[in-house]
Coordinates of C-alpha atoms in Angstrom, one line a residue:
M4 CA 71.1 35.8 -53.0
S5 CA 74.7 36.5 -51.9
T6 CA 76.1 36.0 -48.4
I7 CA 78.5 38.5 -46.9
K8 CA 80.6 37.1 -44.0
V9 CA 82.2 39.5 -41.6
D10 CA 83.6 39.6 -38.1
S11 CA 82.5 43.1 -37.3
I12 CA 80.0 45.7 -38.7
Q13 CA 80.1 49.5 -38.7
A14 CA 77.4 51.9 -40.0
T15 CA 78.5 54.6 -42.4
D16 CA 78.1 57.4 -39.8
E17 CA 79.5 55.4 -36.8
T18 CA 83.1 55.6 -35.6
A19 CA 83.1 52.4 -33.7
S20 CA 82.6 48.8 -35.0
R21 CA 80.5 46.2 -33.4
A22 CA 80.9 42.5 -33.3
V23 CA 78.4 40.8 -35.6
S24 CA 77.5 38.4 -32.7
G25 CA 76.2 41.5 -30.7
V26 CA 73.6 42.4 -33.4
A27 CA 70.1 41.3 -32.4
A28 CA 68.9 38.1 -34.2
A29 CA 65.3 39.1 -33.8
W30 CA 63.2 42.0 -32.5
C31 CA 59.6 43.1 -32.5
S32 CA 57.4 45.9 -31.3
F33 CA 53.7 45.1 -31.2
D34 CA 50.2 46.0 -29.9
T35 CA 48.1 43.3 -28.2
T36 CA 45.0 45.4 -27.6
G37 CA 42.2 44.5 -29.9
T38 CA 43.7 42.6 -32.9
V39 CA 47.3 41.8 -32.3
A40 CA 49.4 43.9 -34.7
T41 CA 53.1 44.3 -35.4
I42 CA 54.4 47.9 -35.2
G43 CA 57.9 46.9 -36.4
S44 CA 60.0 43.8 -36.5
F45 CA 63.0 41.9 -37.8
N46 CA 63.1 38.1 -38.1
V47 CA 59.5 37.8 -36.9
S48 CA 57.1 36.3 -39.5
S49 CA 53.9 36.5 -37.6
L50 CA 52.2 37.0 -34.3
S51 CA 49.5 34.8 -32.7
D52 CA 47.1 36.0 -29.9
V53 CA 47.3 33.1 -27.5
A54 CA 45.2 34.7 -24.7
T55 CA 44.9 37.9 -22.8
G56 CA 48.5 39.2 -22.3
Q57 CA 50.0 36.2 -24.1
T58 CA 51.4 36.3 -27.6
A59 CA 53.3 33.9 -29.7
L60 CA 56.0 35.3 -32.0
N61 CA 56.9 33.1 -35.0
L62 CA 60.4 33.5 -36.3
S63 CA 61.3 33.7 -40.0
S64 CA 64.7 32.1 -39.2
A65 CA 65.1 29.7 -36.3
F66 CA 67.7 29.9 -33.6
A67 CA 70.4 27.2 -33.4
A68 CA 69.3 26.3 -29.8
V69 CA 67.0 27.7 -27.1
D70 CA 69.8 29.2 -25.1
Y71 CA 69.2 32.7 -26.5
A72 CA 68.9 35.8 -24.4
S73 CA 66.1 38.4 -24.5
S74 CA 65.0 41.7 -23.1
A75 CA 61.5 43.1 -23.1
D76 CA 59.6 46.3 -22.4
N77 CA 56.0 47.5 -22.5
K78 CA 53.9 50.6 -22.0
A79 CA 51.2 50.6 -19.3
Q80 CA 47.9 51.8 -20.6
S81 CA 47.2 53.6 -17.3
T82 CA 49.4 55.2 -14.7
A83 CA 47.8 53.1 -12.0
A84 CA 49.3 49.9 -13.3
T85 CA 52.8 48.6 -13.5
Y86 CA 53.1 46.1 -16.4
R87 CA 55.9 43.5 -16.7
G88 CA 56.6 41.7 -20.0
G89 CA 59.0 39.1 -21.1
L90 CA 59.5 35.6 -22.6
N91 CA 58.1 32.6 -20.9
Y92 CA 61.0 30.3 -21.7
E93 CA 59.0 27.2 -20.8
G94 CA 56.9 27.7 -24.0
C95 CA 59.7 28.9 -26.3
T96 CA 61.3 26.8 -29.1
T97 CA 64.0 27.6 -31.6
S98 CA 61.3 29.1 -33.9
L99 CA 58.7 30.4 -31.5
L100 CA 58.9 33.0 -28.7
N101 CA 56.2 32.9 -26.0
Y102 CA 55.7 36.5 -24.7
R103 CA 53.6 37.3 -21.7
C104 CA 52.7 40.7 -20.2
G105 CA 51.0 41.2 -16.9
T106 CA 50.6 42.9 -13.5
S107 CA 50.5 41.4 -10.0
S108 CA 46.8 40.7 -10.7
G109 CA 47.3 38.6 -13.9
Y110 CA 48.0 38.9 -17.6
V111 CA 47.0 42.0 -19.5
D112 CA 47.1 43.3 -23.0
S113 CA 49.2 46.4 -23.7
N114 CA 49.3 48.9 -26.6
Y115 CA 53.0 48.7 -26.8
N116 CA 55.3 45.7 -26.2
A117 CA 58.9 45.3 -27.4
I118 CA 61.3 42.4 -27.3
T119 CA 64.8 42.0 -28.5
V120 CA 66.5 38.6 -28.7
H121 CA 70.2 37.7 -29.1
G122 CA 71.6 34.3 -30.0
D123 CA 73.0 32.2 -32.8
L124 CA 70.7 31.4 -35.7
A125 CA 70.5 27.9 -37.2

């Protein structure tokens, strides 16, 4: 396997370049209702159903440190509930992300969860 080293990256149909450091190091969209399943992902090797509304995402390539930044989103299964999702950094390591989704009443499973993580890989 070859390695290409660059300072910036530009897609064929784009006019602007982006810094390589701005490209997500990992992302995943997944369903936690029933059997936990990946919808799409990059740098996530597997998911583990920890408990209701709690999912562990195992990374293919580890981060250099646990100072990475994340953003998350999810889709409520009913219009009556407002779901919130994100990383529980207390349970995260350089190779495992601890995602939780819940409401003001407690943790809940959601049919669509998405997380993007930025940081330096080891």
